[in-house]
CSV table of C-alpha atoms in Angstrom, one decimal:
chain,number,residue,atom,x,y,z
A,1251,MET,CA,-0.2,0.3,0.0
A,1252,SER,CA,0.8,3.8,-0.2
A,1253,ALA,CA,0.3,7.1,1.2
A,1254,GLU,CA,-0.1,10.0,-1.2
A,1255,THR,CA,0.7,12.3,0.6
A,1256,VAL,CA,0.4,16.4,0.7
A,1257,VAL,CA,3.2,18.5,2.1
A,1258,LEU,CA,3.1,22.3,3.1
A,1259,ASN,CA,5.7,23.4,5.7
A,1260,ASP,CA,4.4,21.4,9.1
A,1261,ASP,CA,1.1,20.7,7.4
A,1262,ILE,CA,1.8,17.4,6.2
A,1263,ARG,CA,-1.8,15.3,4.8
A,1264,ILE,CA,-2.6,11.7,3.1
A,1265,ALA,CA,-4.9,13.1,0.5
A,1266,ALA,CA,-5.2,8.9,-0.6
A,1267,ILE,CA,-4.8,5.3,0.3
A,1268,THR,CA,-3.9,3.2,-2.6
A,1269,HIS,CA,-3.9,-0.6,-2.2
A,1270,THR,CA,-1.6,-2.7,-4.3
A,1271,LEU,CA,-2.1,-6.3,-5.7
A,1272,LEU,CA,1.6,-7.6,-6.9
A,1273,GLY,CA,2.4,-10.3,-8.9
A,1274,PRO,CA,4.3,-13.6,-8.2
A,1275,PRO,CA,7.8,-13.3,-7.6
A,1276,PRO,CA,10.8,-13.0,-9.1
A,1277,ALA,CA,9.4,-9.8,-11.0
A,1278,ARG,CA,6.1,-9.2,-8.6
A,1279,PRO,CA,4.6,-6.1,-11.0
A,1280,PRO,CA,2.2,-4.4,-10.2
A,1281,VAL,CA,-1.2,-5.9,-10.8
A,1282,ARG,CA,-4.1,-3.7,-8.8
A,1283,HIS,CA,-4.3,-0.6,-7.8
A,1284,MET,CA,-7.2,0.1,-5.8
A,1285,VAL,CA,-7.9,4.1,-4.0
A,1286,HIS,CA,-11.3,4.5,-1.6
A,1287,ALA,CA,-12.2,7.8,-0.6
A,1288,HIS,CA,-14.0,6.3,2.7
A,1289,ASP,CA,-10.8,4.3,3.7
A,1290,PRO,CA,-10.5,3.6,6.9
A,1291,LEU,CA,-6.6,4.1,7.2
A,1292,LEU,CA,-7.2,7.7,6.4
A,1293,HIS,CA,-7.9,8.4,9.7
A,1294,ASN,CA,-5.4,5.8,11.3
A,1295,PRO,CA,-3.1,7.5,13.9
A,1296,VAL,CA,-0.4,5.1,13.8
A,1297,LEU,CA,-0.1,5.5,9.8
A,1298,ARG,CA,-0.4,9.5,9.8
A,1299,HIS,CA,2.4,9.1,12.8
A,1300,ILE,CA,4.9,7.4,10.5
A,1301,VAL,CA,4.1,8.9,7.1
A,1302,ALA,CA,5.2,12.3,8.7
A,1303,ARG,CA,8.1,10.8,11.0
A,1304,ALA,CA,9.4,9.7,7.3
A,1305,VAL,CA,8.3,13.1,5.9
A,1306,ARG,CA,10.2,15.3,8.5
A,1307,ALA,CA,12.9,13.0,8.8
A,1308,LEU,CA,13.9,13.2,5.0
A,1309,ARG,CA,13.5,16.7,5.4
A,1310,ILE,CA,10.4,17.5,2.6
A,1311,THR,CA,9.3,20.6,3.2
A,1312,HIS,CA,6.8,21.1,0.0
A,1313,GLY,CA,5.2,18.3,-3.0
A,1314,VAL,CA,3.4,15.8,-3.3
A,1315,VAL,CA,4.8,12.3,-1.8
A,1316,HIS,CA,4.0,9.1,-2.5
A,1317,ILE,CA,5.5,6.9,0.4
A,1318,THR,CA,5.0,3.2,0.0
A,1319,MET,CA,4.8,0.9,3.2
A,1320,ARG,CA,4.1,-2.8,4.1
A,1321,LEU,CA,1.6,-3.7,6.7
A,1322,THR,CA,3.3,-6.0,9.2
A,1323,PRO,CA,2.2,-7.9,12.9
A,1324,ARG,CA,4.1,-4.8,14.4
A,1325,GLY,CA,2.1,-2.2,12.2
A,1326,PRO,CA,3.1,-0.2,8.7
A,1327,ARG,CA,6.5,0.0,7.8
A,1328,VAL,CA,8.2,2.0,5.4
A,1329,THR,CA,9.5,1.1,2.3
A,1330,GLU,CA,10.2,4.0,0.3
A,1331,VAL,CA,9.7,7.4,-0.2
A,1332,ALA,CA,8.9,8.8,-3.8
A,1333,ALA,CA,9.2,12.7,-3.3
A,1334,HIS,CA,7.0,12.8,-7.0
A,1335,LEU,CA,3.9,11.6,-8.2
A,1336,PRO,CA,3.0,8.2,-8.1
A,1337,ASP,CA,3.1,6.4,-11.4
A,1338,ASP,CA,0.8,3.3,-12.8
A,1339,LEU,CA,-2.3,6.0,-13.0
A,1340,ILE,CA,-2.9,6.3,-9.7
A,1341,PRO,CA,-3.0,10.1,-9.8
A,1342,LEU,CA,-6.0,9.1,-12.0
A,1343,LEU,CA,-8.0,6.7,-9.8
A,1344,VAL,CA,-7.4,9.4,-6.8
A,1345,LYS,CA,-9.1,12.1,-8.6
A,1346,LYS,CA,-11.8,9.6,-9.9
A,1347,ALA,CA,-12.6,8.1,-6.5
A,1348,THR,CA,-11.5,11.9,-4.0
A,1349,GLY,CA,-12.3,14.4,-6.8
A,1350,ILE,CA,-8.7,15.5,-5.6
A,1351,ASP,CA,-6.4,16.4,-8.6
A,1352,LEU,CA,-2.7,15.6,-7.5
A,1353,PRO,CA,-1.2,17.0,-10.2
A,1354,GLN,CA,-2.8,20.3,-10.1
A,1355,VAL,CA,-1.8,20.4,-6.2
A,1356,ALA,CA,1.7,19.9,-7.5
A,1357,ALA,CA,1.5,22.5,-9.7
A,1358,GLU,CA,0.0,25.0,-7.2
A,1359,ILE,CA,2.4,24.2,-4.3
A,1360,ALA,CA,5.3,24.5,-7.0
A,1361,THR,CA,4.1,28.5,-7.8
A,1362,GLY,CA,3.3,29.3,-4.4
A,1363,LYS,CA,0.0,28.6,-3.7
A,1364,THR,CA,-1.9,26.9,-1.2
A,1365,PRO,CA,-4.3,23.9,-2.9
A,1366,THR,CA,-7.6,23.1,-1.7
A,1367,LEU,CA,-7.6,19.2,-0.4
A,1368,ALA,CA,-11.2,18.8,0.7
A,1369,PRO,CA,-12.9,15.5,-1.1
A,1370,THR,CA,-15.6,16.6,-3.6
A,1371,LEU,CA,-16.0,12.6,-4.7
A,1372,HIS,CA,-17.0,9.7,-2.2
A,1373,ARG,CA,-16.6,6.6,-4.2
A,1374,ALA,CA,-13.9,3.8,-4.8
A,1375,ALA,CA,-11.8,3.6,-8.0
A,1376,ALA,CA,-9.6,0.5,-9.2
A,1377,ILE,CA,-7.2,-0.5,-12.1
A,1378,HIS,CA,-6.4,-4.0,-13.5
A,1379,PHE,CA,-3.1,-4.4,-15.1
A,1380,ALA,CA,-3.5,-7.8,-17.8
A,1381,TYR,CA,-0.9,-10.0,-18.3
A,1382,ALA,CA,0.0,-13.0,-20.3
A,1383,ASP,CA,0.1,-16.4,-18.7
A,1384,ARG,CA,2.6,-17.4,-21.6
A,1385,GLY,CA,5.1,-15.7,-23.6
A,1386,GLY,CA,5.8,-15.4,-27.3
A,1387,ARG,CA,5.0,-13.2,-30.3
A,1388,ILE,CA,1.3,-12.2,-30.2
A,1389,GLU,CA,-0.4,-12.5,-33.1
A,1390,LEU,CA,-3.6,-11.4,-32.2
A,1391,LEU,CA,-5.0,-8.9,-29.3
A,1392,GLN,CA,-8.8,-7.8,-28.8
A,1393,VAL,CA,-10.7,-6.2,-26.3
A,1394,ARG,CA,-14.6,-6.6,-26.2
A,1395,GLN,CA,-16.1,-3.5,-25.0
A,1396,PRO,CA,-18.1,-3.3,-22.0
A,1397,THR,CA,-21.9,-3.5,-23.1
A,1398,ASN,CA,-23.5,-3.9,-19.5
A,1399,ASP,CA,-21.0,-2.6,-16.8
A,1400,PRO,CA,-21.9,0.9,-16.4
A,1401,LEU,CA,-18.6,1.2,-13.9
A,1402,VAL,CA,-15.9,0.5,-16.8
A,1403,GLU,CA,-14.6,4.0,-17.2
A,1404,ARG,CA,-11.7,2.9,-19.9
A,1405,CYS,CA,-10.3,-0.2,-21.2
A,1406,VAL,CA,-6.9,0.7,-23.3
A,1407,LEU,CA,-4.5,-1.9,-25.3
A,1408,THR,CA,-1.0,-1.4,-24.3
A,1409,GLN,CA,0.3,-4.3,-26.6
A,1410,GLN,CA,0.1,-5.0,-30.7
A,1411,PRO,CA,0.3,-8.0,-32.8
A,1412,GLY,CA,4.0,-8.6,-33.4
A,1413,SER,CA,5.2,-7.6,-30.1
A,1414,GLN,CA,7.2,-10.6,-28.1
A,1415,ILE,CA,5.9,-10.8,-24.6
A,1416,GLN,CA,7.2,-12.6,-21.1
A,1417,PRO,CA,4.8,-13.8,-19.3
A,1418,LEU,CA,4.0,-13.7,-15.4
A,1419,PRO,CA,5.8,-14.5,-13.2
A,1420,LEU,CA,8.9,-12.8,-15.7
A,1421,ALA,CA,7.1,-10.4,-17.1
A,1422,GLY,CA,7.8,-6.4,-16.2
A,1423,VAL,CA,5.5,-3.7,-16.4
A,1424,GLU,CA,6.6,-3.4,-20.7
A,1425,ASP,CA,4.9,-6.8,-20.7
A,1426,ARG,CA,1.5,-5.5,-20.2
A,1427,LEU,CA,-1.0,-6.5,-22.4
A,1428,ALA,CA,-3.9,-4.1,-21.3
A,1429,HIS,CA,-5.3,-2.2,-18.9
A,1430,TRP,CA,-8.6,-0.8,-17.3
A,1431,VAL,CA,-10.4,1.6,-15.0
A,1432,VAL,CA,-13.4,0.7,-12.6
A,1433,LEU,CA,-15.3,3.4,-10.8
A,1434,GLY,CA,-17.7,2.1,-8.2
A,1435,PRO,CA,-19.5,3.3,-4.7
A,1436,ASN,CA,-16.8,0.6,-2.9
A,1437,LYS,CA,-14.5,-1.7,-3.1
A,1438,THR,CA,-16.4,-4.3,-3.2
A,1439,SER,CA,-18.1,-2.9,-6.4
A,1440,CYS,CA,-14.6,-2.4,-8.1
A,1441,LEU,CA,-13.4,-5.6,-7.6
A,1442,ASP,CA,-16.5,-7.3,-9.6
A,1443,SER,CA,-16.2,-5.1,-12.4
A,1444,LEU,CA,-12.4,-5.6,-12.5
A,1445,ASP,CA,-12.8,-9.6,-12.7
A,1446,GLN,CA,-15.1,-9.0,-15.3
A,1447,ALA,CA,-13.4,-6.8,-18.0
A,1448,ALA,CA,-10.5,-9.3,-17.5
A,1449,GLN,CA,-13.1,-11.5,-19.7
A,1450,ARG,CA,-13.1,-9.5,-22.4
A,1451,ILE,CA,-9.4,-9.8,-23.6
A,1452,ARG,CA,-8.6,-11.9,-26.2
A,1453,ILE,CA,-5.0,-12.8,-26.8
A,1454,ALA,CA,-3.4,-15.7,-29.5
A,1455,PHE,CA,0.0,-16.1,-30.4
A,1456,SER,CA,2.2,-16.9,-33.6
A,1457,ASP,CA,2.4,-20.7,-33.3
A,1458,GLU,CA,-1.0,-21.2,-32.0
A,1459,ALA,CA,-2.2,-19.1,-35.1
A,1460,GLN,CA,0.1,-21.5,-37.4
A,1461,GLN,CA,-1.5,-24.5,-35.5
A,1462,SER,CA,-4.8,-23.6,-35.5
A,1463,ARG,CA,-4.5,-22.5,-39.5
A,1464,ALA,CA,-3.2,-26.1,-39.9
A,1465,ALA,CA,-5.6,-27.9,-38.1
């Protein structure tokens, strides 16, 4: 998980909590991210204290900070502090779930303005990155557009026929087939929509296509 944190002098605020599902080792690429406007961890005093300590220890005084943590039996443990906006479209999830525009917040801080951090939306948003379960050269990659799921905000192919990809568990972010973003009132609705959207991806590899033509 990670805390998307806004720092303005002594004012340290957690704008959103991102929950991340990682793929299998050894690569362990991110598979899903989820943001919920009403995440109870936003008000967890231990987590807030740990985030504030990390920011002050690194003497960060201004900006948007992406603080990655691991939950352990002894509480959250910081594993990385990135003094920049997060990647993987996490700022989009934060905006879709809470209405807080992290790039805009970063720009306002950089120009000496005081950003508004009050949420204007109160829902959940999630993203799933699709990986193949086998490697090879892609012959066909298609996505059937959703016809009965209003929660799917977008579905984007990130490979094309002719691309050579690695499968999980060796795949990296460059091997992603597609991603889709879903919106919903809560975590459960988003997870259901992510699972349904995964069924719309169709992929075939060159050797499979040759075999089917020869059969």
